């Protein structure tokens, strides 16, 4: 076998065909990191003159002229082939040491244990316990969930072999009903252009302030757009509501229900229907008042409700980021966004809709449990990755860990 530096083209060709490929291990993400001071190294291994493993190694200078090396969602190799894995990791370790690296970090896109919709381990399902033990035996340190840079737990929905009717039928009833009600509002879903990305940023700023999380700046979203959009691998979408059209719909609905009321005879057995219709009419009047209030405050007939960012690299669509304006959350437009992208995935041959990150400790119902509940409503299953690992290369690693702990 042979360890060697490879070209960007060789890496991309290998990545394109590999079962573990995801956007984070793409050359585009390497170029994004390069803008922030990282250097890209492409390496691989050949067996019988055939490339059987490849990795994008990113390096950046830290303290004492020493470098951190990171392979996002790497390395790309058959993790069940111990011969190839041993050779590749051993030579990466040597390469990092030769280039003044003090640590090599990776977070492979490999499932740890197969789980069901509730996060319970599937009997006789995928189990990479031996791989985790192997990595620890090699010298890797597994990071805790609080230390992870990338998502460690995800929620996904299989699309392969399913049509829209089947997906709808398999959703939780409440989710299906919310989608149907939201569709009646006349909400439109629109993809943003490059020059409109500040609208997405505004949504994220409002959401971040409310939920106390740090957001990326506009340049990140612009860079991602430029890197992936020409290949139709990214979408920024927003939901919009035309208040004039919405109010008109509500008024027409009121007329219909009032006509139904008039057609009810005075018989006692109609009291229940009569009361129900009256309550519905009252609710519709309240919605009209709310819509008019929004019109007055925004001085705009078309309002933006929410926005989401998706990465679309086959075989999966990844729901990467989203935000909502709190005032308009009652329209439940995020449900419509997910449903529209699921439909897009079915029509365009994607095998999976990946709702992406969920809390690691869902059995304990943490404060962000609602994220999991929202995604769970579409049906699917929990995915636990094997985690993120650091391989100490020199004594500097241990010094820097101590300094990091002191600073924390």
mmCIF file of N, CA, C and O in Angstrom, residues 171-206:
data_model
loop_
_atom_site.group_PDB
_atom_site.id
_atom_site.type_symbol
_atom_site.label_atom_id
_atom_site.label_comp_id
_atom_site.label_asym_id
_atom_site.label_seq_id
_atom_site.Cartn_x
_atom_site.Cartn_y
_atom_site.Cartn_z
ATOM 1 N N UNK A 171 -47.020 10.314 8.924
ATOM 2 C CA UNK A 171 -46.762 11.396 9.884
ATOM 3 C C UNK A 171 -47.640 11.242 11.123
ATOM 4 O O UNK A 171 -48.685 10.584 11.084
ATOM 5 N N UNK A 172 -47.215 11.873 12.209
ATOM 6 C CA UNK A 172 -48.075 11.947 13.383
ATOM 7 C C UNK A 172 -49.318 12.767 13.006
ATOM 8 O O UNK A 172 -49.201 13.768 12.288
ATOM 9 N N UNK A 173 -50.502 12.366 13.465
ATOM 10 C CA UNK A 173 -51.735 13.068 13.093
ATOM 11 C C UNK A 173 -51.679 14.574 13.329
ATOM 12 O O UNK A 173 -52.160 15.353 12.504
ATOM 13 N N UNK A 174 -51.079 14.982 14.449
ATOM 14 C CA UNK A 174 -51.017 16.413 14.759
ATOM 15 C C UNK A 174 -50.200 17.171 13.718
ATOM 16 O O UNK A 174 -50.575 18.270 13.282
ATOM 17 N N UNK A 175 -49.071 16.594 13.294
ATOM 18 C CA UNK A 175 -48.228 17.227 12.273
ATOM 19 C C UNK A 175 -48.976 17.327 10.943
ATOM 20 O O UNK A 175 -48.952 18.369 10.285
ATOM 21 N N UNK A 176 -49.634 16.246 10.574
ATOM 22 C CA UNK A 176 -50.403 16.244 9.324
ATOM 23 C C UNK A 176 -51.501 17.310 9.350
ATOM 24 O O UNK A 176 -51.708 18.037 8.371
ATOM 25 N N UNK A 177 -52.190 17.429 10.478
ATOM 26 C CA UNK A 177 -53.265 18.425 10.607
ATOM 27 C C UNK A 177 -52.729 19.850 10.559
ATOM 28 O O UNK A 177 -53.343 20.740 9.961
ATOM 29 N N UNK A 178 -51.574 20.079 11.187
ATOM 30 C CA UNK A 178 -50.957 21.411 11.168
ATOM 31 C C UNK A 178 -50.598 21.802 9.733
ATOM 32 O O UNK A 178 -50.823 22.945 9.321
ATOM 33 N N UNK A 179 -50.052 20.861 8.972
ATOM 34 C CA UNK A 179 -49.694 21.134 7.577
ATOM 35 C C UNK A 179 -50.936 21.504 6.776
ATOM 36 O O UNK A 179 -50.940 22.488 6.016
ATOM 37 N N UNK A 180 -52.001 20.747 6.952
ATOM 38 C CA UNK A 180 -53.232 21.017 6.191
ATOM 39 C C UNK A 180 -53.835 22.374 6.549
ATOM 40 O O UNK A 180 -54.308 23.101 5.674
ATOM 41 N N UNK A 181 -53.803 22.711 7.835
ATOM 42 C CA UNK A 181 -54.328 24.012 8.261
ATOM 43 C C UNK A 181 -53.456 25.149 7.727
ATOM 44 O O UNK A 181 -53.962 26.169 7.258
ATOM 45 N N UNK A 182 -52.139 24.960 7.797
ATOM 46 C CA UNK A 182 -51.212 26.004 7.326
ATOM 47 C C UNK A 182 -51.364 26.231 5.826
ATOM 48 O O UNK A 182 -51.237 27.357 5.342
ATOM 49 N N UNK A 183 -51.626 25.160 5.084
ATOM 50 C CA UNK A 183 -51.807 25.294 3.636
ATOM 51 C C UNK A 183 -53.009 26.186 3.311
ATOM 52 O O UNK A 183 -53.008 26.911 2.316
ATOM 53 N N UNK A 184 -54.030 26.146 4.163
ATOM 54 C CA UNK A 184 -55.240 26.938 3.935
ATOM 55 C C UNK A 184 -55.003 28.439 4.116
ATOM 56 O O UNK A 184 -55.756 29.256 3.610
ATOM 57 N N UNK A 185 -53.952 28.802 4.839
ATOM 58 C CA UNK A 185 -53.669 30.220 5.067
ATOM 59 C C UNK A 185 -53.235 30.936 3.789
ATOM 60 O O UNK A 185 -53.278 32.160 3.707
ATOM 61 N N UNK A 186 -52.776 30.166 2.796
ATOM 62 C CA UNK A 186 -52.268 30.789 1.573
ATOM 63 C C UNK A 186 -50.819 31.206 1.693
ATOM 64 O O UNK A 186 -50.345 32.094 0.970
ATOM 65 N N UNK A 187 -50.082 30.572 2.593
ATOM 66 C CA UNK A 187 -48.661 30.883 2.774
ATOM 67 C C UNK A 187 -47.876 30.425 1.552
ATOM 68 O O UNK A 187 -48.088 29.325 1.041
ATOM 69 N N UNK A 188 -46.974 31.269 1.093
ATOM 70 C CA UNK A 188 -46.131 30.934 -0.053
ATOM 71 C C UNK A 188 -44.699 30.699 0.413
ATOM 72 O O UNK A 188 -44.216 31.359 1.336
ATOM 73 N N UNK A 189 -44.047 29.736 -0.230
ATOM 74 C CA UNK A 189 -42.643 29.435 0.067
ATOM 75 C C UNK A 189 -41.812 29.917 -1.109
ATOM 76 O O UNK A 189 -42.087 29.564 -2.258
ATOM 77 N N UNK A 190 -40.809 30.729 -0.828
ATOM 78 C CA UNK A 190 -40.010 31.336 -1.888
ATOM 79 C C UNK A 190 -38.526 31.188 -1.620
ATOM 80 O O UNK A 190 -38.082 31.364 -0.482
ATOM 81 N N UNK A 191 -37.785 30.821 -2.653
ATOM 82 C CA UNK A 191 -36.330 30.700 -2.511
ATOM 83 C C UNK A 191 -35.688 32.082 -2.651
ATOM 84 O O UNK A 191 -36.025 32.846 -3.556
ATOM 85 N N UNK A 192 -34.762 32.379 -1.751
ATOM 86 C CA UNK A 192 -34.079 33.668 -1.769
ATOM 87 C C UNK A 192 -32.934 33.684 -2.775
ATOM 88 O O UNK A 192 -32.266 32.670 -2.991
ATOM 89 N N UNK A 193 -32.714 34.855 -3.364
ATOM 90 C CA UNK A 193 -31.555 35.070 -4.218
ATOM 91 C C UNK A 193 -30.391 35.549 -3.353
ATOM 92 O O UNK A 193 -30.573 35.925 -2.188
ATOM 93 N N UNK A 194 -29.215 35.565 -3.953
ATOM 94 C CA UNK A 194 -28.002 35.970 -3.230
ATOM 95 C C UNK A 194 -28.165 37.331 -2.568
ATOM 96 O O UNK A 194 -27.821 37.511 -1.393
ATOM 97 N N UNK A 195 -28.711 38.292 -3.320
ATOM 98 C CA UNK A 195 -28.819 39.661 -2.801
ATOM 99 C C UNK A 195 -29.911 39.796 -1.737
ATOM 100 O O UNK A 195 -30.057 40.865 -1.129
ATOM 101 N N UNK A 196 -30.650 38.738 -1.477
ATOM 102 C CA UNK A 196 -31.706 38.780 -0.466
ATOM 103 C C UNK A 196 -31.327 38.058 0.827
ATOM 104 O O UNK A 196 -32.149 37.945 1.736
ATOM 105 N N UNK A 197 -30.108 37.573 0.930
ATOM 106 C CA UNK A 197 -29.722 36.758 2.081
ATOM 107 C C UNK A 197 -29.757 37.526 3.397
ATOM 108 O O UNK A 197 -29.813 36.922 4.471
ATOM 109 N N UNK A 198 -29.727 38.857 3.331
ATOM 110 C CA UNK A 198 -29.849 39.635 4.561
ATOM 111 C C UNK A 198 -31.214 39.409 5.212
ATOM 112 O O UNK A 198 -31.349 39.559 6.433
ATOM 113 N N UNK A 199 -32.215 39.034 4.414
ATOM 114 C CA UNK A 199 -33.534 38.730 4.979
ATOM 115 C C UNK A 199 -33.474 37.470 5.840
ATOM 116 O O UNK A 199 -34.109 37.396 6.900
ATOM 117 N N UNK A 200 -32.723 36.482 5.366
ATOM 118 C CA UNK A 200 -32.538 35.266 6.157
ATOM 119 C C UNK A 200 -31.769 35.581 7.435
ATOM 120 O O UNK A 200 -32.104 35.089 8.516
ATOM 121 N N UNK A 201 -30.738 36.418 7.307
ATOM 122 C CA UNK A 201 -29.951 36.802 8.477
ATOM 123 C C UNK A 201 -30.829 37.495 9.521
ATOM 124 O O UNK A 201 -30.696 37.232 10.722
ATOM 125 N N UNK A 202 -31.736 38.368 9.097
ATOM 126 C CA UNK A 202 -32.628 39.070 10.030
ATOM 127 C C UNK A 202 -33.464 38.076 10.839
ATOM 128 O O UNK A 202 -33.659 38.252 12.044
ATOM 129 N N UNK A 203 -33.943 37.040 10.159
ATOM 130 C CA UNK A 203 -34.732 36.014 10.847
ATOM 131 C C UNK A 203 -33.872 35.301 11.880
ATOM 132 O O UNK A 203 -34.303 35.057 13.014
ATOM 133 N N UNK A 204 -32.632 34.972 11.510
ATOM 134 C CA UNK A 204 -31.737 34.266 12.421
ATOM 135 C C UNK A 204 -31.356 35.139 13.616
ATOM 136 O O UNK A 204 -31.246 34.638 14.748
ATOM 137 N N UNK A 205 -31.176 36.426 13.390
ATOM 138 C CA UNK A 205 -30.836 37.345 14.486
ATOM 139 C C UNK A 205 -31.967 37.385 15.512
ATOM 140 O O UNK A 205 -31.734 37.291 16.720
ATOM 141 N N UNK A 206 -33.198 37.502 15.017
ATOM 142 C CA UNK A 206 -34.360 37.542 15.927
ATOM 143 C C UNK A 206 -34.489 36.239 16.705
ATOM 144 O O UNK A 206 -34.721 36.229 17.905
#
